[in-house]
């Protein structure tokens, strides 16, 4: 199995840009996905296939990929964006395995 | 409207068994990849198992040989049979649907989760 590594926490002021990174050796070969999870709620998919945004997700959420690192960027952060964010990847080339990063707590100051 | 509703969680002793259910509406379970994902209290997300539309099943190493994923097509319901439960299986268990635009590798709809507590 492989690992995805995220920073435990990121803090930004409202209106600023938050960047959350996720590193993993398999990321150059596999897509990354990002989820937002607020306390007591199920996760919500905010980015798929590194940089695509599902319908209904605000445009301030974007994703990018470079080598072994993918980045979730939230532009013009709002108070409602305070949540845990998880990156995730999957290897379905043989037997299926999916992996999550440890999660990053985004605090809006 | 797509909905997933889990049930079957509860308190069980170590070594015991439990079966979780996930009733789906608004789409057909058997036509989609479906997964179980769990989250221990205060911890991160952990993928548990997947069942492909064709019926193939896969498991995380942590549950392999103990858990079994299945579905009942006419009831449009997903299941997770959990045997030989351990304290470290304590978690909220979510069922989730994998959309085709992810090639089965991500999840767009999640249930509200059901809590499984393994303790004596």
Tab-separated table of N, CA and C in Angstrom, chain A:
chain	number	residue	atom	x	y	z
A	1	UNK	N	0.844	-1.189	0.000
A	1	UNK	CA	0.000	0.000	0.000
A	1	UNK	C	0.884	1.246	0.000
A	2	UNK	N	0.306	2.374	-0.237
A	2	UNK	CA	1.065	3.601	-0.311
A	2	UNK	C	0.424	4.645	0.597
A	3	UNK	N	1.090	5.750	0.781
A	3	UNK	CA	0.619	6.763	1.705
A	3	UNK	C	0.451	8.104	1.011
A	4	UNK	N	-0.463	8.892	1.543
A	4	UNK	CA	-0.640	10.276	1.148
A	4	UNK	C	-0.424	11.139	2.385
A	5	UNK	N	0.389	12.182	2.233
A	5	UNK	CA	0.767	13.001	3.378
A	5	UNK	C	0.238	14.422	3.238
A	6	UNK	N	-0.487	14.858	4.258
A	6	UNK	CA	-1.029	16.209	4.295
A	6	UNK	C	-0.538	16.922	5.548
A	7	UNK	N	-0.476	18.253	5.526
A	7	UNK	CA	-0.176	18.982	6.761
A	7	UNK	C	-1.373	18.881	7.695
A	8	UNK	N	-1.145	18.774	9.001
A	8	UNK	CA	-2.274	18.637	9.929
A	8	UNK	C	-3.192	19.849	9.953
A	9	UNK	N	-2.617	21.024	9.744
A	9	UNK	CA	-3.441	22.218	9.850
A	9	UNK	C	-2.954	23.325	8.933
A	10	UNK	N	-3.887	24.152	8.520
A	10	UNK	CA	-3.632	25.355	7.734
A	10	UNK	C	-4.570	26.433	8.262
A	11	UNK	N	-4.025	27.638	8.421
A	11	UNK	CA	-4.854	28.744	8.910
A	11	UNK	C	-4.758	29.913	7.945
A	12	UNK	N	-5.884	30.540	7.696
A	12	UNK	CA	-5.916	31.721	6.829
A	12	UNK	C	-6.979	32.681	7.347
A	13	UNK	N	-6.830	33.933	6.965
A	13	UNK	CA	-7.846	34.934	7.289
A	13	UNK	C	-8.895	34.954	6.185
A	14	UNK	N	-10.100	35.394	6.517
A	14	UNK	CA	-11.147	35.477	5.485
A	14	UNK	C	-10.686	36.324	4.297
A	15	UNK	N	-11.017	35.849	3.102
A	15	UNK	CA	-10.658	36.573	1.897
A	15	UNK	C	-9.299	36.209	1.340
A	16	UNK	N	-8.465	35.543	2.150
A	16	UNK	CA	-7.159	35.130	1.662
A	16	UNK	C	-7.266	33.796	0.915
A	17	UNK	N	-6.127	33.341	0.406
A	17	UNK	CA	-6.065	32.081	-0.322
A	17	UNK	C	-5.444	30.998	0.541
A	18	UNK	N	-6.149	29.869	0.616
A	18	UNK	CA	-5.640	28.718	1.366
A	18	UNK	C	-5.134	27.665	0.389
A	19	UNK	N	-3.978	27.124	0.693
A	19	UNK	CA	-3.434	26.040	-0.121
A	19	UNK	C	-3.128	24.840	0.767
A	20	UNK	N	-3.692	23.719	0.403
A	20	UNK	CA	-3.498	22.481	1.159
A	20	UNK	C	-2.823	21.475	0.240
A	21	UNK	N	-1.691	20.964	0.664
A	21	UNK	CA	-0.929	20.042	-0.162
A	21	UNK	C	-1.142	18.590	0.257
A	22	UNK	N	-0.850	17.716	-0.677
A	22	UNK	CA	-0.963	16.277	-0.463
A	22	UNK	C	0.143	15.626	-1.277
A	23	UNK	N	0.998	14.870	-0.614
A	23	UNK	CA	2.139	14.271	-1.289
A	23	UNK	C	2.075	12.758	-1.248
A	24	UNK	N	2.478	12.151	-2.354
A	24	UNK	CA	2.504	10.696	-2.404
A	24	UNK	C	3.228	10.216	-3.651
A	25	UNK	N	3.993	9.161	-3.502
A	25	UNK	CA	4.802	8.674	-4.627
A	25	UNK	C	3.947	8.207	-5.810
A	26	UNK	N	2.715	7.793	-5.548
A	26	UNK	CA	1.865	7.269	-6.619
A	26	UNK	C	1.114	8.366	-7.376
A	27	UNK	N	1.173	9.583	-6.883
A	27	UNK	CA	0.345	10.643	-7.474
A	27	UNK	C	0.680	10.971	-8.927
A	28	UNK	N	1.938	10.813	-9.377
A	28	UNK	CA	2.168	11.051	-10.818
A	28	UNK	C	1.422	10.059	-11.711
A	29	UNK	N	1.040	8.907	-11.148
A	29	UNK	CA	0.381	7.881	-11.960
A	29	UNK	C	-1.116	7.782	-11.682
A	30	UNK	N	-1.569	8.355	-10.598
A	30	UNK	CA	-2.967	8.223	-10.202
A	30	UNK	C	-3.582	9.594	-9.964
A	31	UNK	N	-4.874	9.705	-10.242
A	31	UNK	CA	-5.572	10.940	-9.962
A	31	UNK	C	-5.751	11.131	-8.455
A	32	UNK	N	-5.891	12.401	-8.084
A	32	UNK	CA	-6.195	12.731	-6.695
A	32	UNK	C	-7.589	13.337	-6.620
A	33	UNK	N	-8.203	13.129	-5.457
A	33	UNK	CA	-9.540	13.638	-5.204
A	33	UNK	C	-9.505	14.334	-3.844
A	34	UNK	N	-10.357	15.336	-3.680
A	34	UNK	CA	-10.397	16.099	-2.440
A	34	UNK	C	-11.816	16.122	-1.875
A	35	UNK	N	-11.898	15.976	-0.548
A	35	UNK	CA	-13.177	16.001	0.160
A	35	UNK	C	-13.124	17.039	1.269
A	36	UNK	N	-14.260	17.679	1.477
A	36	UNK	CA	-14.449	18.584	2.596
A	36	UNK	C	-15.354	17.884	3.606
A	37	UNK	N	-14.982	17.931	4.873
A	37	UNK	CA	-15.832	17.342	5.904
A	37	UNK	C	-15.981	18.303	7.074
A	38	UNK	N	-17.211	18.658	7.346
A	38	UNK	CA	-17.520	19.502	8.498
A	38	UNK	C	-17.957	18.620	9.665
A	39	UNK	N	-17.815	19.097	10.892
A	39	UNK	CA	-18.116	18.266	12.076
A	39	UNK	C	-19.501	17.653	12.026
A	40	UNK	N	-19.551	16.345	12.248
A	40	UNK	CA	-20.815	15.635	12.304
A	40	UNK	C	-21.463	15.374	10.962
A	41	UNK	N	-20.737	15.689	9.877
A	41	UNK	CA	-21.303	15.506	8.547
A	41	UNK	C	-20.473	14.531	7.718
A	42	UNK	N	-21.100	13.995	6.682
A	42	UNK	CA	-20.381	13.137	5.750
A	42	UNK	C	-19.475	13.986	4.866
A	43	UNK	N	-18.428	13.385	4.334
A	43	UNK	CA	-17.548	14.123	3.411
A	43	UNK	C	-18.296	14.560	2.149
A	44	UNK	N	-17.789	15.628	1.553
A	44	UNK	CA	-18.318	16.151	0.292
A	44	UNK	C	-17.170	16.228	-0.704
A	45	UNK	N	-17.363	15.676	-1.880
A	45	UNK	CA	-16.353	15.730	-2.932
A	45	UNK	C	-16.270	17.149	-3.478
A	46	UNK	N	-15.075	17.755	-3.445
A	46	UNK	CA	-14.936	19.125	-3.948
A	46	UNK	C	-14.061	19.207	-5.197
A	47	UNK	N	-13.155	18.232	-5.388
A	47	UNK	CA	-12.301	18.182	-6.583
A	47	UNK	C	-12.135	16.720	-6.986
A	48	UNK	N	-12.251	16.433	-8.280
A	48	UNK	CA	-11.959	15.093	-8.764
A	48	UNK	C	-10.967	15.154	-9.920
A	49	UNK	N	-10.284	14.037	-10.126
A	49	UNK	CA	-9.263	13.947	-11.180
A	49	UNK	C	-8.328	15.152	-11.158
A	50	UNK	N	-7.764	15.391	-10.015
A	50	UNK	CA	-6.755	16.421	-9.752
A	50	UNK	C	-7.305	17.843	-9.764
A	51	UNK	N	-8.130	18.183	-10.771
A	51	UNK	CA	-8.464	19.594	-10.939
A	51	UNK	C	-9.883	19.866	-11.404
A	52	UNK	N	-10.695	18.832	-11.507
A	52	UNK	CA	-12.077	19.030	-11.952
A	52	UNK	C	-13.001	19.305	-10.767
A	53	UNK	N	-13.977	20.144	-10.985
A	53	UNK	CA	-14.893	20.528	-9.910
A	53	UNK	C	-16.272	19.962	-10.179
A	54	UNK	N	-16.826	19.198	-9.225
A	54	UNK	CA	-18.198	18.678	-9.416
A	54	UNK	C	-19.196	19.828	-9.482
A	55	UNK	N	-20.326	19.568	-10.096
A	55	UNK	CA	-21.356	20.607	-10.149
A	55	UNK	C	-21.806	20.950	-8.733
A	56	UNK	N	-22.025	22.233	-8.527
A	56	UNK	CA	-22.475	22.703	-7.215
A	56	UNK	C	-21.363	23.130	-6.292
A	57	UNK	N	-20.120	22.844	-6.663
A	57	UNK	CA	-18.980	23.273	-5.847
A	57	UNK	C	-18.550	24.666	-6.307
A	58	UNK	N	-18.394	25.602	-5.374
A	58	UNK	CA	-18.044	26.979	-5.759
A	58	UNK	C	-16.738	27.056	-6.536
A	59	UNK	N	-16.646	28.049	-7.411
A	59	UNK	CA	-15.464	28.220	-8.251
A	59	UNK	C	-14.209	28.546	-7.453
A	60	UNK	N	-14.362	28.978	-6.216
A	60	UNK	CA	-13.169	29.306	-5.417
A	60	UNK	C	-12.361	28.063	-5.055
A	61	UNK	N	-12.941	26.887	-5.264
A	61	UNK	CA	-12.208	25.640	-5.025
A	61	UNK	C	-11.546	25.196	-6.335
A	62	UNK	N	-10.233	24.970	-6.287
A	62	UNK	CA	-9.525	24.499	-7.466
A	62	UNK	C	-8.443	23.516	-7.042
A	63	UNK	N	-7.999	22.709	-7.993
A	63	UNK	CA	-6.966	21.731	-7.705
A	63	UNK	C	-5.904	21.735	-8.774
A	64	UNK	N	-4.704	21.336	-8.377
A	64	UNK	CA	-3.594	21.260	-9.319
A	64	UNK	C	-2.688	20.112	-8.919
A	65	UNK	N	-1.821	19.747	-9.861
A	65	UNK	CA	-0.931	18.620	-9.645
A	65	UNK	C	0.431	18.930	-10.216
A	66	UNK	N	1.481	18.549	-9.482
A	66	UNK	CA	2.837	18.704	-9.963
A	66	UNK	C	3.695	17.599	-9.357
A	67	UNK	N	4.072	16.650	-10.199
A	67	UNK	CA	4.888	15.553	-9.716
A	67	UNK	C	4.185	14.754	-8.640
A	68	UNK	N	4.845	14.627	-7.500
A	68	UNK	CA	4.302	13.812	-6.414
A	68	UNK	C	3.422	14.614	-5.459
A	69	UNK	N	3.088	15.833	-5.821
A	69	UNK	CA	2.282	16.684	-4.946
A	69	UNK	C	1.057	17.237	-5.676
A	70	UNK	N	-0.083	17.134	-5.015
A	70	UNK	CA	-1.286	17.786	-5.503
A	70	UNK	C	-1.680	18.852	-4.490
A	71	UNK	N	-2.363	19.872	-4.968
A	71	UNK	CA	-2.708	21.009	-4.114
A	71	UNK	C	-4.158	21.400	-4.304
A	72	UNK	N	-4.841	21.558	-3.180
A	72	UNK	CA	-6.192	22.116	-3.170
A	72	UNK	C	-6.053	23.591	-2.816
A	73	UNK	N	-6.594	24.452	-3.677
A	73	UNK	CA	-6.539	25.883	-3.446
A	73	UNK	C	-7.946	26.416	-3.246
A	74	UNK	N	-8.114	27.181	-2.186
A	74	UNK	CA	-9.391	27.832	-1.922
A	74	UNK	C	-9.137	29.332	-1.949
A	75	UNK	N	-9.652	29.982	-2.983
A	75	UNK	CA	-9.429	31.414	-3.159
A	75	UNK	C	-10.547	32.201	-2.480
A	76	UNK	N	-10.190	33.314	-1.866
A	76	UNK	CA	-11.213	34.108	-1.186
A	76	UNK	C	-11.926	33.298	-0.122
A	77	UNK	N	-11.154	32.736	0.803
A	77	UNK	CA	-11.713	31.847	1.824
A	77	UNK	C	-12.828	32.529	2.612
A	78	UNK	N	-13.872	31.761	2.847
A	78	UNK	CA	-14.999	32.241	3.640
A	78	UNK	C	-15.078	31.439	4.939
A	79	UNK	N	-15.758	31.994	5.912
A	79	UNK	CA	-15.873	31.331	7.211
A	79	UNK	C	-16.458	29.934	7.071
A	80	UNK	N	-17.362	29.751	6.125
A	80	UNK	CA	-18.017	28.460	5.934
A	80	UNK	C	-17.079	27.393	5.377
A	81	UNK	N	-15.893	27.807	4.936
A	81	UNK	CA	-14.932	26.845	4.399
A	81	UNK	C	-14.133	26.159	5.507
A	82	UNK	N	-14.299	26.600	6.731
A	82	UNK	CA	-13.593	25.968	7.845
A	82	UNK	C	-14.088	24.534	7.976
A	83	UNK	N	-13.156	23.596	7.857
A	83	UNK	CA	-13.511	22.182	7.802
A	83	UNK	C	-12.224	21.358	7.752
A	84	UNK	N	-12.405	20.042	7.788
A	84	UNK	CA	-11.306	19.125	7.512
A	84	UNK	C	-11.323	18.801	6.022
A	85	UNK	N	-10.143	18.737	5.435
A	85	UNK	CA	-10.021	18.408	4.023
A	85	UNK	C	-9.124	17.179	3.864
A	86	UNK	N	-9.603	16.229	3.065
A	86	UNK	CA	-8.882	14.992	2.841
A	86	UNK	C	-8.571	14.812	1.360
A	87	UNK	N	-7.334	14.446	1.056
A	87	UNK	CA	-7.034	14.010	-0.296
A	87	UNK	C	-7.197	12.489	-0.346
A	88	UNK	N	-7.372	11.978	-1.537
A	88	UNK	CA	-7.612	10.544	-1.707
A	88	UNK	C	-7.170	10.131	-3.092
A	89	UNK	N	-6.668	8.920	-3.176
A	89	UNK	CA	-6.298	8.372	-4.468
A	89	UNK	C	-6.661	6.891	-4.478
A	90	UNK	N	-6.614	6.298	-5.636
A	90	UNK	CA	-6.985	4.882	-5.736
A	90	UNK	C	-6.167	4.204	-6.818
A	91	UNK	N	-5.865	2.954	-6.574
A	91	UNK	CA	-5.151	2.137	-7.546
A	91	UNK	C	-6.076	1.000	-7.936
A	92	UNK	N	-6.625	1.089	-9.129
A	92	UNK	CA	-7.546	0.052	-9.597
A	92	UNK	C	-6.944	-0.746	-10.744
A	93	UNK	N	-5.611	-0.689	-10.844
A	93	UNK	CA	-4.955	-1.377	-11.964
A	93	UNK	C	-4.925	-2.880	-11.758
A	94	UNK	N	-4.945	-3.321	-10.523
A	94	UNK	CA	-4.962	-4.750	-10.241
A	94	UNK	C	-6.039	-5.012	-9.227
A	95	UNK	N	-5.637	-5.367	-8.018
A	95	UNK	CA	-6.617	-5.393	-6.932
A	95	UNK	C	-6.819	-3.955	-6.473
A	96	UNK	N	-8.049	-3.635	-6.153
A	96	UNK	CA	-8.379	-2.241	-5.856
A	96	UNK	C	-7.901	-1.849	-4.461
A	97	UNK	N	-7.300	-0.667	-4.371
A	97	UNK	CA	-6.956	-0.098	-3.075
A	97	UNK	C	-7.179	1.401	-3.150
A	98	UNK	N	-7.825	1.946	-2.168
A	98	UNK	CA	-8.013	3.389	-2.076
A	98	UNK	C	-7.361	3.872	-0.790
A	99	UNK	N	-6.789	5.059	-0.869
A	99	UNK	CA	-6.066	5.600	0.275
A	99	UNK	C	-6.468	7.058	0.487
A	100	UNK	N	-6.612	7.439	1.744
A	100	UNK	CA	-6.843	8.831	2.115
A	100	UNK	C	-5.591	9.404	2.774
A	101	UNK	N	-5.401	10.700	2.582
A	101	UNK	CA	-4.426	11.392	3.394
A	101	UNK	C	-4.961	11.536	4.808
A	102	UNK	N	-4.100	11.961	5.706
A	102	UNK	CA	-4.487	12.058	7.106
A	102	UNK	C	-5.457	13.188	7.435
A	103	UNK	N	-5.647	14.090	6.486
A	103	UNK	CA	-6.573	15.187	6.698
A	103	UNK	C	-5.885	16.467	7.148
A	104	UNK	N	-6.428	17.585	6.723
A	104	UNK	CA	-5.924	18.905	7.102
A	104	UNK	C	-7.058	19.736	7.656
A	105	UNK	N	-6.872	20.244	8.853
A	105	UNK	CA	-7.875	21.116	9.459
A	105	UNK	C	-7.642	22.540	8.975
A	106	UNK	N	-8.601	23.075	8.218
A	106	UNK	CA	-8.515	24.454	7.764
A	106	UNK	C	-9.231	25.344	8.771
A	107	UNK	N	-8.479	26.280	9.340
A	107	UNK	CA	-9.040	27.233	10.287
A	107	UNK	C	-9.106	28.606	9.634
A	108	UNK	N	-10.284	29.191	9.673
A	108	UNK	CA	-10.473	30.546	9.164
A	108	UNK	C	-10.405	31.492	10.360
A	109	UNK	N	-9.368	32.305	10.386
A	109	UNK	CA	-9.090	33.120	11.575
A	109	UNK	C	-10.108	34.236	11.774
